[in-house]
Structure formats: structure tokens, C-alpha cells
C-alpha positions as a LaTeX table, in Angstrom:
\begin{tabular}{lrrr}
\hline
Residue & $x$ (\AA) & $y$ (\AA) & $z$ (\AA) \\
\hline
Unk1 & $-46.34$ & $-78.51$ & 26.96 \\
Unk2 & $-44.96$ & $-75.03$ & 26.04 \\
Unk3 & $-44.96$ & $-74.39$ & 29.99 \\
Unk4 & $-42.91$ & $-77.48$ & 30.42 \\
Unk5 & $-40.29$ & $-76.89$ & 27.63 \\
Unk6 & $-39.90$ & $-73.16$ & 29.28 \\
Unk7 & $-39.36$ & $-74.65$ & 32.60 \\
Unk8 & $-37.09$ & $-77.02$ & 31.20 \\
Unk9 & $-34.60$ & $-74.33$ & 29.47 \\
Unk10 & $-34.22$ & $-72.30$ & 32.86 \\
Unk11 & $-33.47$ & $-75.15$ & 34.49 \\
Unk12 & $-30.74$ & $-76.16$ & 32.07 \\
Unk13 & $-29.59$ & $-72.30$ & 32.07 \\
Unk14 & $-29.23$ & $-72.45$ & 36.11 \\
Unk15 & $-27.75$ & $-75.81$ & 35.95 \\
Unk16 & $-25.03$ & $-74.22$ & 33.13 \\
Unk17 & $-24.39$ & $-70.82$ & 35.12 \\
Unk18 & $-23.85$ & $-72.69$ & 38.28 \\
Unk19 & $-21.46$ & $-74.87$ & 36.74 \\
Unk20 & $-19.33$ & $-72.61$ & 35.11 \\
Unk21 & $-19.29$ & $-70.84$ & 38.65 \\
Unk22 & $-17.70$ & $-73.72$ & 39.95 \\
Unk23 & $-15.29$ & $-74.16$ & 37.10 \\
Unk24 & $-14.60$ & $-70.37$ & 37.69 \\
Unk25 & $-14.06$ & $-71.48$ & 40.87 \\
Unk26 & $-11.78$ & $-74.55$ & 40.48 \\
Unk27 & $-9.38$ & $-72.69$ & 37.96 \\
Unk28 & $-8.75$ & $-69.81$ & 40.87 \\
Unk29 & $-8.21$ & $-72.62$ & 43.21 \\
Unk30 & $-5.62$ & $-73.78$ & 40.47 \\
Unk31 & $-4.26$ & $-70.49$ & 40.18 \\
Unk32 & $-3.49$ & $-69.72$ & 44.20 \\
Unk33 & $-2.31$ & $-73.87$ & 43.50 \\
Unk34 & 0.47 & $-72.63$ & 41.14 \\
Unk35 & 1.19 & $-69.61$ & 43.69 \\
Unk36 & 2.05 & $-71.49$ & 46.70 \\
Unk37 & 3.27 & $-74.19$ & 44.01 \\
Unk38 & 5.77 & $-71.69$ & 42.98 \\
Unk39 & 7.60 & $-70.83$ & 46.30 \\
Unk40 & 7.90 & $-74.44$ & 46.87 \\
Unk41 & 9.79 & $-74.80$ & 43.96 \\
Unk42 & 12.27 & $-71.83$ & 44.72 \\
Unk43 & 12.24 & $-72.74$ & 48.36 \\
Unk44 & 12.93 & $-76.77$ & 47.73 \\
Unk45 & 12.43 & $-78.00$ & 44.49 \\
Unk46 & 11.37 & $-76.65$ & 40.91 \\
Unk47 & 9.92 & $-79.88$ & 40.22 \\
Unk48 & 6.87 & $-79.22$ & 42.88 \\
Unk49 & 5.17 & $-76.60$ & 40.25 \\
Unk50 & 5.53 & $-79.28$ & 37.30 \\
Unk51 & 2.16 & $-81.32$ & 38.43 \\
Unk52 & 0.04 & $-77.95$ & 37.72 \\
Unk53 & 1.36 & $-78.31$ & 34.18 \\
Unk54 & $-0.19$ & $-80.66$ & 31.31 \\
Unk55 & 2.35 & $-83.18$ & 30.22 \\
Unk56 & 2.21 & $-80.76$ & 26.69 \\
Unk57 & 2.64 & $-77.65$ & 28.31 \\
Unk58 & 3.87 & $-74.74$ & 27.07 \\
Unk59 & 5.74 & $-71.63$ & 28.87 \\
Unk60 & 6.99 & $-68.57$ & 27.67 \\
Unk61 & 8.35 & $-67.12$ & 31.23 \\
Unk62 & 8.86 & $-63.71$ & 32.28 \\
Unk63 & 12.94 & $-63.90$ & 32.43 \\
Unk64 & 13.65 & $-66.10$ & 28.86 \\
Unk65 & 14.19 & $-65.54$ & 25.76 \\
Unk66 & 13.35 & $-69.66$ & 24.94 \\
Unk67 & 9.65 & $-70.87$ & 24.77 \\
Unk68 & 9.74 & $-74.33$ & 27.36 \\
Unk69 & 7.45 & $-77.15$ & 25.37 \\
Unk70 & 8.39 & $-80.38$ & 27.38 \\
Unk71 & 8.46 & $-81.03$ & 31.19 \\
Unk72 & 12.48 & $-80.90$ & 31.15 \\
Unk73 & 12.13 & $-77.44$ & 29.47 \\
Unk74 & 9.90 & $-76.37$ & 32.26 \\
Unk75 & 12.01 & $-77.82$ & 35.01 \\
Unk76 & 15.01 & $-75.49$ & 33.67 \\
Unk77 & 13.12 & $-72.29$ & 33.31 \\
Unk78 & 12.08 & $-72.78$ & 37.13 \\
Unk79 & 15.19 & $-73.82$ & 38.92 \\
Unk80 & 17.10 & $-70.60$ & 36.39 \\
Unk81 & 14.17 & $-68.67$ & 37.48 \\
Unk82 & 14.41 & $-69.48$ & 41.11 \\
Unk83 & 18.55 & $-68.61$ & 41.38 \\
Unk84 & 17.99 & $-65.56$ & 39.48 \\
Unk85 & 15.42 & $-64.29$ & 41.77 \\
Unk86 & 16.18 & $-65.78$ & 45.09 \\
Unk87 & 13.06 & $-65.76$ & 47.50 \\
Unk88 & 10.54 & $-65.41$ & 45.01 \\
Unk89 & 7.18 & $-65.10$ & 45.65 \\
Unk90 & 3.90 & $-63.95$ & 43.52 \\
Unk91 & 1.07 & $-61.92$ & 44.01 \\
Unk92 & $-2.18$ & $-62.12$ & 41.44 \\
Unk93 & $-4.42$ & $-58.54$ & 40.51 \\
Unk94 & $-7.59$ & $-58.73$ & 38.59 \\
Unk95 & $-7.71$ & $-62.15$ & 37.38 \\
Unk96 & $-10.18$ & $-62.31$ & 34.52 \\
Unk97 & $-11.14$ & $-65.80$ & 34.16 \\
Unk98 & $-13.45$ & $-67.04$ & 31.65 \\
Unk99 & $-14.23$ & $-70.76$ & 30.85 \\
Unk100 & $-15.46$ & $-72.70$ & 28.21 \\
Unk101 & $-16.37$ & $-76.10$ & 28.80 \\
Unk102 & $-13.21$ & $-77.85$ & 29.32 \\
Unk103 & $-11.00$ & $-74.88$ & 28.56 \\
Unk104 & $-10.38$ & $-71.78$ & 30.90 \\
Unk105 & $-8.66$ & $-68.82$ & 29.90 \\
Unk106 & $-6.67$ & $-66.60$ & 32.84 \\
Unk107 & $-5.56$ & $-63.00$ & 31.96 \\
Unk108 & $-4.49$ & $-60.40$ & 34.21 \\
Unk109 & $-1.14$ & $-58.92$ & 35.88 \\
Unk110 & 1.29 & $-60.27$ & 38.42 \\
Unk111 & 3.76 & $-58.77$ & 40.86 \\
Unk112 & 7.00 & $-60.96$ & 41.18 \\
Unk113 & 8.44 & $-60.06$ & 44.58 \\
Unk114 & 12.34 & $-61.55$ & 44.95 \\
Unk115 & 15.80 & $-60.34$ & 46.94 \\
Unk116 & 18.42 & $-58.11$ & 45.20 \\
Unk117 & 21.10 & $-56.74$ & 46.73 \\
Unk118 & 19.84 & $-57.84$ & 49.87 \\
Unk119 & 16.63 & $-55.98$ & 49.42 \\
Unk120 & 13.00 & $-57.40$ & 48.24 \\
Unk121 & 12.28 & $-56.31$ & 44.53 \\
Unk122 & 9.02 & $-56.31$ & 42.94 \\
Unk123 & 8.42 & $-56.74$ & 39.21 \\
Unk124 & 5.28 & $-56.15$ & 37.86 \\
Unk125 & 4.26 & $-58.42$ & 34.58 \\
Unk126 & 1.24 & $-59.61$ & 32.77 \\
Unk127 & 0.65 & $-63.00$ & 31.85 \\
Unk128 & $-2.40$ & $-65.46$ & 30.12 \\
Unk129 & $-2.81$ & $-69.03$ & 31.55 \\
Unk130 & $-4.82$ & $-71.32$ & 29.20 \\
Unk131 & $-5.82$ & $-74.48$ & 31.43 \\
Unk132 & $-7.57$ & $-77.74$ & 30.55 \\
Unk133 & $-9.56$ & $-79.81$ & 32.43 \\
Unk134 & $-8.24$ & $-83.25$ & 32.38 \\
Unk135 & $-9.57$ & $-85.97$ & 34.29 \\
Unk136 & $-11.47$ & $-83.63$ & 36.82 \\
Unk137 & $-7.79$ & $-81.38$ & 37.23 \\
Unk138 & $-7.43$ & $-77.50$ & 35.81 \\
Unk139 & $-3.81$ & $-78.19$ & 33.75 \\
Unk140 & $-1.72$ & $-75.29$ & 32.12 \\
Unk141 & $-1.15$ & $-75.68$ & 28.71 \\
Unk142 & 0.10 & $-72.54$ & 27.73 \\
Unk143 & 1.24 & $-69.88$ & 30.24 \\
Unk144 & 2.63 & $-66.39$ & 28.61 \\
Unk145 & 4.05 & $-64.13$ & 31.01 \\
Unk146 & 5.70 & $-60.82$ & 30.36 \\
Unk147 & 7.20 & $-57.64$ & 32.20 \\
Unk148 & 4.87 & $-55.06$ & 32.35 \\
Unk149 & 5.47 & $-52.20$ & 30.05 \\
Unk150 & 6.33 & $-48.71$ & 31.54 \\
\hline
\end{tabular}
């Protein structure tokens, strides 16, 4: 019996690890999502990157000074962001990604690549994505993102 009940608890402990591997996983997949999302948006239309956002979702975006809290909020922070910084593109460093259960927490830096003066501009920031998993789908809920100090 004691044999059994061991067996049983490193089974559930494989079962858990592999899971949250996956979920590990999924959120990266959501993050390079909301990467390729975000040149649609500047390229076509900001309304492509508003899917990868829960319908509550908050942003506090690298070039405001206003906190976005409803999907017409976040619409206007991305179409702003895209004239201000035509041709804008991101690229992720270090993700640290940690989940629990249905939440996921990403933290890590960002460079912001974008035209000026006929030249390509980078501008390194750091940001934290909180997602939730909502009917199988990573959703941001809250996505902080700030110029990197010098």
C-alpha cells in the first residue's frame, strides 16, 4: 500500500511538471503571437493585436502617460503607437515565464525597433505580461511596459 501511494505521488508530480511545461510552452507561443500580432497592427490594422487581449485587459504602454482598461482604450494606444513609430517591430530577451495554474506571469526586456528620420531606431524597454487562460487561450490581462533605464 505504502509502495502504491509512493508510486502514485510521482506520477501526479510528472503529470504536474509536464503540464506546466506545456503551459510554459503555450504562453511563449502567445508571446511570439502578440509579436507578429503587433506588426500586423502597424502594418494594416491595430485591431489585429486586440484578440491576444482579455476583453478586461489592461495596458500601460511604453509611449503613454494613460493606463488603456477597455478594448477602445487599447485600440488607441496601438494605432498612436503605430504612427509614432512607423515600421515597428519587436524583439523579446530573457523571457522569464512562470505559471500558475490558470495564470502565467511574463517578465523580461524588449527592443522596439521603428524608422526615424529615415533611419531604424531601437528602444530598449522592460515590460510584465500577466495572461489568463480562458477557454483553452493564454489572454493578457495586464501588460506593463516601460523604457529601459540608462
Amino acid at each position: 500500500m505504502k509502495r502504491a501511494a509512493s508510486f502514485l505521488t510521482v506520477a501526479l508530480l510528472a503529470l504536474a511538471s509536464s503540464a506546466s511545461a506545456d503551459d510554459k510552452a503555450d504562453v511563449a507561443k502567445a508571446m511570439e503571437m502578440w509579436k507578429d500580432k503587433l506588426g500586423e497592427a502597424c502594418s494594416r490594422d491595430a485591431s489585429h493585436i486586440l484578440p491576444l487581449y482579455a476583453k478586461d485587459g489592461v495596458l500601460w504602454g511604453t509611449i503613454s502617460t494613460t493606463i488603456r482598461s477597455d478594448p477602445a482604450g487599447l485600440t488607441d494606444y496601438f494605432v498612436n503607437a503605430c504612427k509614432k513609430l512607423p515600421k515597428l517591430t519587436v524583439a523579446f530577451h530573457d523571457p522569464l515565464i512562470r505559471v500558475y495554474g490558470d495564470t502565467a506571469v511574463n517578465s523580461g526586456s524588449y527592443t522596439f525597433s521603428f524608422e526615424k528620420d529615415g533611419q531604424m531606431t531601437q528602444l530598449p524597454a522592460r515590460y510584465s505580461f500577466t495572461l489568463v487562460k480562458r477557454d483553452g487561450q493564454w489572454l493578457i490581462v495586464d501588460h506593463h511596459s516601460s523604457a529601459m533605464p540608462k
